[in-house]
Coordinates of C-alpha atoms in Angstrom, one line a residue:
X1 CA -17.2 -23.9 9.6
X2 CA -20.4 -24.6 7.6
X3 CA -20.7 -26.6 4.7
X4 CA -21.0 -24.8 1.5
X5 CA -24.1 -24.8 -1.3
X6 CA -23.4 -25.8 -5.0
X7 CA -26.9 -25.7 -6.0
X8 CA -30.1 -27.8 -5.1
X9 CA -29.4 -30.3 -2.9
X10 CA -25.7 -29.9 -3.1
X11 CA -22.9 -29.2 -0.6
X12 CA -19.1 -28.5 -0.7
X13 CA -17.5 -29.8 2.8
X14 CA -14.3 -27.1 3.8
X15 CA -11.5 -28.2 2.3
X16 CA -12.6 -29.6 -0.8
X17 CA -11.3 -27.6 -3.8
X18 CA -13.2 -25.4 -6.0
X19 CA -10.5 -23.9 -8.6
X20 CA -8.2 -26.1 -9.7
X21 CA -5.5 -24.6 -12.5
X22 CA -2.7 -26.8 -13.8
X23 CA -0.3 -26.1 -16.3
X24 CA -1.8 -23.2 -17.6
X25 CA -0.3 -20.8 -20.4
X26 CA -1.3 -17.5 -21.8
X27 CA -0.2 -15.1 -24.2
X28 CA -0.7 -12.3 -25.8
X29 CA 1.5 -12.4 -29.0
X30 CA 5.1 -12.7 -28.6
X31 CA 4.3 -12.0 -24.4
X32 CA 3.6 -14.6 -22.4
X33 CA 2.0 -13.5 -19.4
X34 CA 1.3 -16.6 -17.3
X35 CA 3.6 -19.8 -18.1
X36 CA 3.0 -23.4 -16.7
X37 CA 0.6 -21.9 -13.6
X38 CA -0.6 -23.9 -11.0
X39 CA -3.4 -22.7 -8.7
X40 CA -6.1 -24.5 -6.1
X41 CA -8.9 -22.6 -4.0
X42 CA -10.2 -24.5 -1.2
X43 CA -13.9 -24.3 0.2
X44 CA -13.9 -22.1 3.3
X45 CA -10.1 -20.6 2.5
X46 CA -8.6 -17.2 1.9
X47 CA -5.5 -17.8 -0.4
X48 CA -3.5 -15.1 -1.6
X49 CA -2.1 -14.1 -4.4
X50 CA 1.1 -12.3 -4.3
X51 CA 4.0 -11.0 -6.7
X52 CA 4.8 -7.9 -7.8
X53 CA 3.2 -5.9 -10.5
X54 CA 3.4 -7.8 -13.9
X55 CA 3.9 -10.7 -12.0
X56 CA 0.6 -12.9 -13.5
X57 CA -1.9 -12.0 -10.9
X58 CA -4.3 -10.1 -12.7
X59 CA -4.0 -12.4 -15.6
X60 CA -4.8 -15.6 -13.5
X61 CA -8.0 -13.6 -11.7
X62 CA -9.1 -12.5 -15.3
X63 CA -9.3 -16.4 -16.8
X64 CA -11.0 -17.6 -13.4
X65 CA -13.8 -15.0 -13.7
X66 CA -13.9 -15.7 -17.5
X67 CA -12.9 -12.3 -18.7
X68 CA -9.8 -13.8 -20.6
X69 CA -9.2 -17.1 -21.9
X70 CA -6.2 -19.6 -21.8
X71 CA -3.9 -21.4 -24.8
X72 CA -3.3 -24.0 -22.8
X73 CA -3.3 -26.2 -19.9
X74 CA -6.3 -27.3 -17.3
X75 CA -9.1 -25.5 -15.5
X76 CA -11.3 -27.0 -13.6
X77 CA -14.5 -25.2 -11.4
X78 CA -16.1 -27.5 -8.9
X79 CA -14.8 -30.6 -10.7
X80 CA -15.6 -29.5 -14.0
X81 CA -13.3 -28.9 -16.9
X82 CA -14.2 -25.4 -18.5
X83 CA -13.2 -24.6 -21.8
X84 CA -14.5 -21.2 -23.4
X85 CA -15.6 -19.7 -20.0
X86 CA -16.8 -16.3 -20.0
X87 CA -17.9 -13.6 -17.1
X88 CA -22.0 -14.2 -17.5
X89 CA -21.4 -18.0 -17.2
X90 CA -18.6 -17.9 -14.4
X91 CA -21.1 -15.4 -12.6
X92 CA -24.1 -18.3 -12.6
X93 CA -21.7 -21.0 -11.7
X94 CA -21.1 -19.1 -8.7
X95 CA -17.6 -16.9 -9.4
X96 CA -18.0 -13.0 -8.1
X97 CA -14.9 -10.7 -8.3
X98 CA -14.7 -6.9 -6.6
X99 CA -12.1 -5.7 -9.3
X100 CA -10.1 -2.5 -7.7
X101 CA -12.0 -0.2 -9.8
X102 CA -15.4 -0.7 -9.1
X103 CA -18.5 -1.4 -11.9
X104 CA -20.5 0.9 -10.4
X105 CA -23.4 3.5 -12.3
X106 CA -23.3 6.5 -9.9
X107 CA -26.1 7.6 -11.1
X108 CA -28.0 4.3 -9.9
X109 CA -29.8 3.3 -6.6
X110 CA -27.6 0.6 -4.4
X111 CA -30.7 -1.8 -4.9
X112 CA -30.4 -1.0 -9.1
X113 CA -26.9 -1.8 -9.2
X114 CA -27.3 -4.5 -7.3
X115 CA -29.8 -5.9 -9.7
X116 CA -28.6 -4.4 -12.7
X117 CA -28.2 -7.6 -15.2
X118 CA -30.5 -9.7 -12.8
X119 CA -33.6 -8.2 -12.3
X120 CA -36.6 -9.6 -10.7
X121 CA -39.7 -9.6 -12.7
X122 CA -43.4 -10.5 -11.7
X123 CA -45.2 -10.7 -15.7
X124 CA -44.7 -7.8 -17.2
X125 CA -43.6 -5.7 -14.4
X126 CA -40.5 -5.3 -12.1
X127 CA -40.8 -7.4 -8.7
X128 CA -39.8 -4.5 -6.7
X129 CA -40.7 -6.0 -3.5
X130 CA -39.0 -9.1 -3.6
X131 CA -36.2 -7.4 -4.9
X132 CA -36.0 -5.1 -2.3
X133 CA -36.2 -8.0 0.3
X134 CA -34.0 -10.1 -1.1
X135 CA -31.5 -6.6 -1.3
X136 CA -32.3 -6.0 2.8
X137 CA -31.4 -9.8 3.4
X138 CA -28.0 -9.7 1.8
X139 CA -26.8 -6.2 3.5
X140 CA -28.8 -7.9 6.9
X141 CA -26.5 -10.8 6.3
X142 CA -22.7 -8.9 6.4
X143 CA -23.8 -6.4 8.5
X144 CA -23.7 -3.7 6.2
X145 CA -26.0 -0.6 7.6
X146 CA -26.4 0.7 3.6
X147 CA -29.6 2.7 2.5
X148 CA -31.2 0.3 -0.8
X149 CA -32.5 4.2 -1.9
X150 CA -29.1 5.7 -1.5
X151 CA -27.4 6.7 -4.9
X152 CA -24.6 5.1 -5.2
X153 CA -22.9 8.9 -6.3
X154 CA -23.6 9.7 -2.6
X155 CA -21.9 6.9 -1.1
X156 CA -17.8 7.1 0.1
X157 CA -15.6 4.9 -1.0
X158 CA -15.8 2.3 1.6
X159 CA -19.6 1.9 1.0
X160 CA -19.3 1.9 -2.5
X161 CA -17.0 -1.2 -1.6
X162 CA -19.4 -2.5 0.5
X163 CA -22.2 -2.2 -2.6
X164 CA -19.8 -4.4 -5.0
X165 CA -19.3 -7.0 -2.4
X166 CA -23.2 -7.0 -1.7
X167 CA -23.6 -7.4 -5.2
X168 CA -21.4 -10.1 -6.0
X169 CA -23.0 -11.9 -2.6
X170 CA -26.6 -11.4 -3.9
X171 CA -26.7 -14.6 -6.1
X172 CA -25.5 -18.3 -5.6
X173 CA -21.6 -16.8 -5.1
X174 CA -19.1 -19.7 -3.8
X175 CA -16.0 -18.3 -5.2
X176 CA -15.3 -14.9 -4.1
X177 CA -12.1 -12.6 -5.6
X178 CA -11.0 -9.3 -4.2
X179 CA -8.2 -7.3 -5.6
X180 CA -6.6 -4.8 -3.6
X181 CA -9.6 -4.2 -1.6
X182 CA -8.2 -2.2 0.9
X183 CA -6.4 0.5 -1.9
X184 CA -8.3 3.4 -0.8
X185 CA -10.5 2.3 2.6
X186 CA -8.8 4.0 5.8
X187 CA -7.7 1.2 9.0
X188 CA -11.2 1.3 10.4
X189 CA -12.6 0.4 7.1
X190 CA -10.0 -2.0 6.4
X191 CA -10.6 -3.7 10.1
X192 CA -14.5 -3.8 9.1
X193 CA -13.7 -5.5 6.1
X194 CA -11.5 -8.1 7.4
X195 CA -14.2 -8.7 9.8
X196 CA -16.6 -9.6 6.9
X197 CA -13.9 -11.7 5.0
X198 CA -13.3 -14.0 7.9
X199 CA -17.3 -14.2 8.0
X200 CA -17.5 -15.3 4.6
X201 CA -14.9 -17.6 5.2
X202 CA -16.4 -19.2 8.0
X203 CA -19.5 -19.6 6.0
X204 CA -17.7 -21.8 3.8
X205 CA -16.7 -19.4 0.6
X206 CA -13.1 -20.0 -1.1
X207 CA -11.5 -16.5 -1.3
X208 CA -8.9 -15.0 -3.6
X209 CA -7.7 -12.3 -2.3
X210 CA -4.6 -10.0 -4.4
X211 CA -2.7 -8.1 -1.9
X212 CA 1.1 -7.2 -1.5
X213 CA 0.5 -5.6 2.1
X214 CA 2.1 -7.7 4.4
X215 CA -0.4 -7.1 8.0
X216 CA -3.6 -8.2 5.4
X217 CA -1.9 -11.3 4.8
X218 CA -0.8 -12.3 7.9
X219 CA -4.5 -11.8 9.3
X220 CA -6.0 -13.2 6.4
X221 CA -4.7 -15.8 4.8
X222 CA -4.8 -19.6 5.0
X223 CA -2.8 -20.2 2.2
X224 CA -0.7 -18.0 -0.4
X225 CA 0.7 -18.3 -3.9
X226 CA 3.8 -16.7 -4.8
X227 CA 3.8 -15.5 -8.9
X228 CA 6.9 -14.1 -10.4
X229 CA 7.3 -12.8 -14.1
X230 CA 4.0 -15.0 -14.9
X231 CA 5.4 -18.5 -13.5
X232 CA 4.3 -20.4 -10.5
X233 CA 6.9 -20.0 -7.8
X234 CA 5.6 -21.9 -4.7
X235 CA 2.4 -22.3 -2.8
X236 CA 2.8 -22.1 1.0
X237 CA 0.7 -22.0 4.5
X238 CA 0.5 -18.5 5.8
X239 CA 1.4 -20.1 9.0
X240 CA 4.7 -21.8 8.1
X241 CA 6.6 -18.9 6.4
X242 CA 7.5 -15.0 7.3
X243 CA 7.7 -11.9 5.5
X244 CA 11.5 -12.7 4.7
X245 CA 10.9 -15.2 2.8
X246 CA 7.8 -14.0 0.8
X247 CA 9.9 -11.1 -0.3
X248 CA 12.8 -13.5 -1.1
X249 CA 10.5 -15.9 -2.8
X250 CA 8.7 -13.3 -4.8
X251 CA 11.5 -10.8 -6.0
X252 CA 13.9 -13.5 -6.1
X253 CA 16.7 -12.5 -4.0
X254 CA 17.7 -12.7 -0.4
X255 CA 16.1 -10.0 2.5
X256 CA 19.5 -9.4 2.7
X257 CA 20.1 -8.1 -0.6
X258 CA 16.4 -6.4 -1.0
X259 CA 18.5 -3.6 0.4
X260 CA 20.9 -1.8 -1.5
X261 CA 24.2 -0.8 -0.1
X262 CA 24.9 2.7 0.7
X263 CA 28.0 4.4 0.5
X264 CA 28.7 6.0 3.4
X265 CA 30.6 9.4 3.3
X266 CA 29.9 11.5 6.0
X267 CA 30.6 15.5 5.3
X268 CA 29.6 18.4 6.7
X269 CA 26.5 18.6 9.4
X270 CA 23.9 20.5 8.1
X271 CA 20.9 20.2 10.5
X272 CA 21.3 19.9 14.7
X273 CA 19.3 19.4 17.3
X274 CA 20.1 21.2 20.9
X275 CA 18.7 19.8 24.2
X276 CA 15.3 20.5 22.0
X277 CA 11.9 19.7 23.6
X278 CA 8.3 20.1 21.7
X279 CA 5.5 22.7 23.2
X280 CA 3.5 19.3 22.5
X281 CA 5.5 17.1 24.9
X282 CA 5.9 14.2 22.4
X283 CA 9.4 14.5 22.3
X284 CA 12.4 16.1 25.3
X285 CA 15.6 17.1 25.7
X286 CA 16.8 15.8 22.0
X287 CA 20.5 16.5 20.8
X288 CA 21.7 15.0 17.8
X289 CA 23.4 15.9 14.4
X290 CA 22.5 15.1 10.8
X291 CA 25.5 15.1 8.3
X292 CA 26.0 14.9 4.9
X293 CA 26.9 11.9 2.9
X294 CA 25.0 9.8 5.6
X295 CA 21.6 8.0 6.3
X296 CA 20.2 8.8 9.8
X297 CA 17.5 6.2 10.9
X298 CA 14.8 6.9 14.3
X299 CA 13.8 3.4 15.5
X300 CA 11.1 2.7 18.2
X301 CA 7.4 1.9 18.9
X302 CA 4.7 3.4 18.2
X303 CA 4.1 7.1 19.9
X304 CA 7.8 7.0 20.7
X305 CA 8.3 10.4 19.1
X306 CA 10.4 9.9 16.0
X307 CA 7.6 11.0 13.4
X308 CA 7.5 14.2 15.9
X309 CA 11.1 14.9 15.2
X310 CA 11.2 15.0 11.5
X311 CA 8.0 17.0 12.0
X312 CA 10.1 19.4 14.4
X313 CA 12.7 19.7 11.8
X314 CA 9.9 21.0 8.9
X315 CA 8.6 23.5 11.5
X316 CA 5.4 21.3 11.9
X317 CA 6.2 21.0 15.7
X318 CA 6.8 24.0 17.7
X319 CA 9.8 23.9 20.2
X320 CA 9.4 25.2 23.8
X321 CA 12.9 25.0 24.8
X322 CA 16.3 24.6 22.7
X323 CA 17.4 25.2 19.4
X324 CA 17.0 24.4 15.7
X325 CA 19.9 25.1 13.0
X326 CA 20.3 24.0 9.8
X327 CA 23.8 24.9 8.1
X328 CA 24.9 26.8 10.9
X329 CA 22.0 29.1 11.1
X330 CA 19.0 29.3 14.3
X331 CA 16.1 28.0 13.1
X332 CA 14.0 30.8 14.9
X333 CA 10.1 30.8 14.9
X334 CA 10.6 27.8 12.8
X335 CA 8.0 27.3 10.0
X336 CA 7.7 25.4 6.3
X337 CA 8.3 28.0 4.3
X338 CA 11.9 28.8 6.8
X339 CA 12.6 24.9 6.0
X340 CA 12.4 25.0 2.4
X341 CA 14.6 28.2 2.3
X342 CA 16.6 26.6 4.4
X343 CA 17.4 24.0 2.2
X344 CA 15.1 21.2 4.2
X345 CA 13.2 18.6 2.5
X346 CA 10.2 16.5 4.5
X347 CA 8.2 13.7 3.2
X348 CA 4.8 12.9 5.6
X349 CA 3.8 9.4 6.6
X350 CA 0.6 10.8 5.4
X351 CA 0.2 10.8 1.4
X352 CA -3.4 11.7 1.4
X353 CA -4.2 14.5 3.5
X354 CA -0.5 16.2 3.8
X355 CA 1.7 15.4 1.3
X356 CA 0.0 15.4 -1.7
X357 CA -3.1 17.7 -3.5
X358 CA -5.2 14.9 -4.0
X359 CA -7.5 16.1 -6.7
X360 CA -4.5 18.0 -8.2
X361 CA -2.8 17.1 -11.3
X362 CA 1.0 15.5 -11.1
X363 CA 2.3 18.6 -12.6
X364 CA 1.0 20.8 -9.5
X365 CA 1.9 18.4 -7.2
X366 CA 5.7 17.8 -8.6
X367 CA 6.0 21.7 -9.0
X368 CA 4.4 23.2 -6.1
X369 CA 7.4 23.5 -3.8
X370 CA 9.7 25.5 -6.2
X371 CA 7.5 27.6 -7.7
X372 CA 9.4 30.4 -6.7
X373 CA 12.4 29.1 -8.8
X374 CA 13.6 30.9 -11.4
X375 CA 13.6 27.5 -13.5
X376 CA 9.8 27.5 -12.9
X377 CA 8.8 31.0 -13.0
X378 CA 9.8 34.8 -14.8
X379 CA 9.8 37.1 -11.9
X380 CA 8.0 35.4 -9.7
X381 CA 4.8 35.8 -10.9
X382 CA 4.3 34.4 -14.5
X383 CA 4.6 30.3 -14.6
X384 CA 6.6 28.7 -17.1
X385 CA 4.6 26.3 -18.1
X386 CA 6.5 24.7 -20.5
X387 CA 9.1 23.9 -17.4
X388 CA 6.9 22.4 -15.1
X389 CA 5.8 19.8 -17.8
X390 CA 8.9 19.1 -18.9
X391 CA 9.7 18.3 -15.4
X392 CA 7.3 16.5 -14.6
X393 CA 7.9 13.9 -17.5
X394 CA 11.3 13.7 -16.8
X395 CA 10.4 12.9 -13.3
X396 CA 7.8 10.1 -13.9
X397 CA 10.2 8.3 -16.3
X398 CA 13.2 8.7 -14.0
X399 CA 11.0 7.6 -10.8
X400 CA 9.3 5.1 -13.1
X401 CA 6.2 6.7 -11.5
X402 CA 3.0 5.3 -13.3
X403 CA 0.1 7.1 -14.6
X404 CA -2.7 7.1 -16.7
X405 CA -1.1 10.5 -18.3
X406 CA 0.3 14.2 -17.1
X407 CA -3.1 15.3 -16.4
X408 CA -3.7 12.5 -13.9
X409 CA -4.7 13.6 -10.7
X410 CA -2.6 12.4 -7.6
X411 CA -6.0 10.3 -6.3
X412 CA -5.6 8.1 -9.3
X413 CA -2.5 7.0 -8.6
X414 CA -2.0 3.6 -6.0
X415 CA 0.2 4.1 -2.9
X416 CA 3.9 3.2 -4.1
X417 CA 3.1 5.9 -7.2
X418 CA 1.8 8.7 -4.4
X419 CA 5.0 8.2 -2.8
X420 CA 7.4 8.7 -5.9
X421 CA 5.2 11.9 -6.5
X422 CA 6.1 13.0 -3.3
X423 CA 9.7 12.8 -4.2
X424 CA 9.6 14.1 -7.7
X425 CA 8.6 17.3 -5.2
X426 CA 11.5 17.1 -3.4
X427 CA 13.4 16.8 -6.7
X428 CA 12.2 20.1 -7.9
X429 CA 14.4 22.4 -6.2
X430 CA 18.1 22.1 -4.4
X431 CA 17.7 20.8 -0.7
X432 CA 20.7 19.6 1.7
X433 CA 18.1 17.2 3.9
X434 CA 15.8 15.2 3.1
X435 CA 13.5 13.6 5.9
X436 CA 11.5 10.9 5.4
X437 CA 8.6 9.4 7.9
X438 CA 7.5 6.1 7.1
X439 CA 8.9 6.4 3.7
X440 CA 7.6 2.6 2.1
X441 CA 4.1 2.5 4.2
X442 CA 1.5 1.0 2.1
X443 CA 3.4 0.5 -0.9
X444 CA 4.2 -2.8 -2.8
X445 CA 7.5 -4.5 -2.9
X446 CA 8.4 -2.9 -6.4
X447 CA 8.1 0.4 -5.3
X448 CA 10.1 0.4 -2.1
X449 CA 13.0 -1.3 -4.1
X450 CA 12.7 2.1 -6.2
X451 CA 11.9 4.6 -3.5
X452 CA 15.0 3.0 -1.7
X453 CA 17.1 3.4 -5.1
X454 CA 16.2 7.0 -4.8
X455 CA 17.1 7.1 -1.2
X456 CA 20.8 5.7 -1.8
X457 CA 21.1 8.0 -4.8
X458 CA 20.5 11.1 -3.0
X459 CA 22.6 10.4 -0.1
X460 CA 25.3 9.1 -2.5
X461 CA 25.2 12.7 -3.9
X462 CA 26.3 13.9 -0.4
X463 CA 22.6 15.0 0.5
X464 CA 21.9 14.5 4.4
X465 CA 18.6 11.8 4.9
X466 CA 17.1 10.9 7.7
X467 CA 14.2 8.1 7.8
X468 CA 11.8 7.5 10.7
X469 CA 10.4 3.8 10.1
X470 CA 8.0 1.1 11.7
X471 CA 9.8 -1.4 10.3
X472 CA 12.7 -2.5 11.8
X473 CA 14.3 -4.4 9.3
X474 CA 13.8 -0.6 6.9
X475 CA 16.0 1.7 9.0
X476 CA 18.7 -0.9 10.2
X477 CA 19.5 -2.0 6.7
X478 CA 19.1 1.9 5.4
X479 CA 20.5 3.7 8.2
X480 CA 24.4 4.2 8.9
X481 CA 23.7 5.7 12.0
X482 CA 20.4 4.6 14.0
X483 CA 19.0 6.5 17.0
X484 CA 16.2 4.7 19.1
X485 CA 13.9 7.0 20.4
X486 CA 11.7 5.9 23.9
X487 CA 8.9 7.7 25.1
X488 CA 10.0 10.8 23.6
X489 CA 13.5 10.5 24.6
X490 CA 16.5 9.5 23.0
X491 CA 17.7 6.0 24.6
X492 CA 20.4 4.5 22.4
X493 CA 22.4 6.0 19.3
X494 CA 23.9 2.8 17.2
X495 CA 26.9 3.0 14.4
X496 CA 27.6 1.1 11.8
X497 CA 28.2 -2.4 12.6
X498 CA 26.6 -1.6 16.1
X499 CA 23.8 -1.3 14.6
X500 CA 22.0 -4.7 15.0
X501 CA 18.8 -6.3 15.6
X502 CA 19.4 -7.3 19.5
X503 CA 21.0 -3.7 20.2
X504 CA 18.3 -1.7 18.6
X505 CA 15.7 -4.0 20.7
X506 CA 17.2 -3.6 24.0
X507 CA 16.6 0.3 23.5
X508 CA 12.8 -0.2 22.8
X509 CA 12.0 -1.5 26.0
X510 CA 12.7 -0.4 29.7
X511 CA 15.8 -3.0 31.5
X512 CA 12.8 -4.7 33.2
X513 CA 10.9 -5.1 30.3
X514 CA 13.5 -6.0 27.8
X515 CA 13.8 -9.9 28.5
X516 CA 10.5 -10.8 27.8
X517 CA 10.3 -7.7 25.0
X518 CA 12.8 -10.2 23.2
X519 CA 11.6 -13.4 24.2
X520 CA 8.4 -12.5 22.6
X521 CA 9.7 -10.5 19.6
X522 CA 11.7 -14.1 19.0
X523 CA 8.8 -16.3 19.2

């Protein structure tokens, strides 16, 4: 790791720290929002800041750039006590932050928003060519293959992030901050990006990053500090604890109890599968019942087949041989719109591109499913309009769903919001099953303690659910029933207090396999 710059003739060694916060307050009025903090960034460091929403972390970013001040308490930037700090200061002394929503003029060449503030000037006249060297050094320098020409309006996301981070890298920048960077960049942009934080990292930067998804943190971080309803919890090494007890540290209470209890009352099956295989071959020979009352879970790695199934169930996967019924009734030529009328919920893994109209507002996207409805529309062919909206509101204070306003499109919502959207969807009209694939992916803590509130409720009410999940601890402590799914077949079906970690695991792997499967998943 390389030493880093503070200036002429000065250099940070790793380790040393560079942000130093000790009993720190802050409020606004009657709120406090950060109480008695205590925070350190280390040179050459990524330390993370985690807690769910409201917990301080935006706050505590906002007084270390300078955009908000403190009442009281200690702040020190490389070894000096700051008092009064604001953004153009923090910005010289070396202090860049990529905020979530970027501070970007579309309408602007990457190479003038880089500048933009800062520019270079030769007497009266801009310094275009040293400006456009010192623009072609920075991108040279992470790698980024970005057009100093483009406008910025023509860019995708992920190089629009790419421009921010160039820009916050231009100058003398030792203390970098990232919040959510990741929000809206797909896994290979993600993977890129991680590439370039361990770069910087190496290079001797302290980073802050603010993320609440549990893989970034494990790959990233050296450190992380765990905020709770704007107090200092703990600060501990990435290496020494687990995603237990970051969830139990930052909500407060045990894994254990991070899920709620279900009621379990099985009823009436309403959906079966017979001896079914898909045309595609991902899944064969499956035969299995959903029932009322109860919570189904599909366990197993990755390409397994379980997301196929639910798909099956919508209609999304033809069948070549078996049979589909739901309440009774053959599912032939099985299709969507056959689902929904009969009564058949299904929530995608994928928000983006098929559960949700993206650039639609959350009153089309809430709505869209029971259009037909009488509630919803006069004849089927003249919208009540009045409905729709008043379902929608009742829908995002009841999911606790939030949004700039009604007229909010579904892309300006973050992940754990998408999902309740989803399910204010499925709340529009009467279903029996409700399927969910991957029903918390991407979402922060707060949200899948409400998405799960949603999912007890529902089956509480004597609805059927079934959840396919990649996390194992998610469908054991959800599901009453598990089955574990292998290479597209059903291996194991669990019950109740069968259902634990050790069983489930021997199902995942083949008997030859399954020793070492454990040994490893153990260490």
């Amino acid at each position: 790791m390389n030493a880093t710059s503070t200036g002429p003739g000065e250099v940070i060694s790793p380790g040393t720290p560079l942000v130093e916060i000790s009993h720190l307050d802050k409020s606004y009025g009657a709120f406090k929002a950060l109480e008695d903090m205590q925070f350190e960034l280390r040179a050459g460091e990524v330390h993370v800041l985690f807690g769910e929403n409201g917990a301080g972390k935006s706050t505590l970013i906002q007084i270390i750039c300078g955009v908000q001040n403190y009442d009281s308490g200690e702040y020190r930037l490389f070894g000096e006590t700051l008092t009064g700090l604001t953004p153009a200061v923090a910005h010289e002394k070396g202090v860049s932050i990529v905020f979530q929503e970027f501070s970007l003029i579309p309408e602007m060449t990457v190479e003038e928003n880089l500048f933009l503030g800062h520019e270079i000037t030769g007497g009266w006249r801009l310094a275009k060519s040293a400006m456009r060297a010192k623009v072609q050094s920075v991108l040279n320098r992470l790698g980024f293959k970005l057009d100093p020409a483009a406008r910025v309006s023509t860019l995708r996301r992920a190089h629009q992030q790419m421009v921010e981070i160039a820009k916050a890298l231009l100058w003398d920048c030792r203390v970098l901050i990232l919040d959510e960077p990741t929000a809206s960049l797909t896994d290979q942009e993600a993977a890129q990006l991680f590439d370039i934080i361990e770069q910087l990292r190496d290079e001797g930067l302290g980073i802050i990053y603010v993320s609440h998804r549990m893989p970034e943190i494990t790959r990233l971080a050296d450190r992380i500090t765990v905020l709770r309803d704007g107090k200092y919890i703990t600060t501990v090494n990435q290496a020494d604890t687990s995603e237990k007890e970051l969830v139990q540290l930052m909500t407060g209470r045990s894994f254990d109890s991070f899920f709620p209890q279900i009621a379990r009352n099985p009823g009436e099956t309403v959906l079966t599968f017979e001896d079914v295989t898909l045309q595609s071959g991902h899944a064969k020979n499956l035969s299995f019942s959903v029932r009322r009352g109860e919570v189904l879970g599909f366990a197993g790695l990755a390409g397994c087949g379980k997301s196929e199934v639910l798909r099956a169930a919508f209609g999304l996967e033809k069948i070549a041989t078996g049979r589909i019924t739901a309440n009774g009734v053959a599912l032939e030529k099985h299709n969507p719109r056959k689902a929904l009328s009969s009564r058949i919920c299904y929530f995608p893994s994928d928000r983006s591109t098929e559960g949700l109209a993206m650039h639609q507002s959350l009153t089309f996207n809430s709505t869209i499913a029971a259009l037909d409805d009488p509630v919803f529309s006069r004849r089927k062919t003249l919208l009540n309009r009045r409905a729709e909206r008043g379902f929608t509101e009742k829908m995002i204070d009841k999911l606790k769903i939030r949004t700039p306003g009604l007229t909010a499109k579904a892309d300006q919502l973050s992940g754990g919001n998408k999902q309740k959207l989803m399910i204010a969807r499925g709340l529009s009209r009467e279903f029996d099953v409700f399927l969910f694939d991957e029903p918390t992916v991407g979402v922060d803590i707060q949200a899948k303690l409400e998405i799960y509130d949603v999912i007890k409720t529902l089956t509480e009410e004597g609805k059927a659910v079934v959840i396919a999940s990649s996390e194992l601890a998610e469908v054991m402590h959800m599901s009453h029933r598990v089955i574990v799914m292998r290479e597209g077949r059903i291996v194991g079906e669990l019950d109740g207090e069968a259902v634990t970690e050790s069983a489930v695991l021997s199902h995942f792997f083949d008997h030859d396999n399954k020793s070492q499967a454990e040994e490893q998943h153990a260490s």
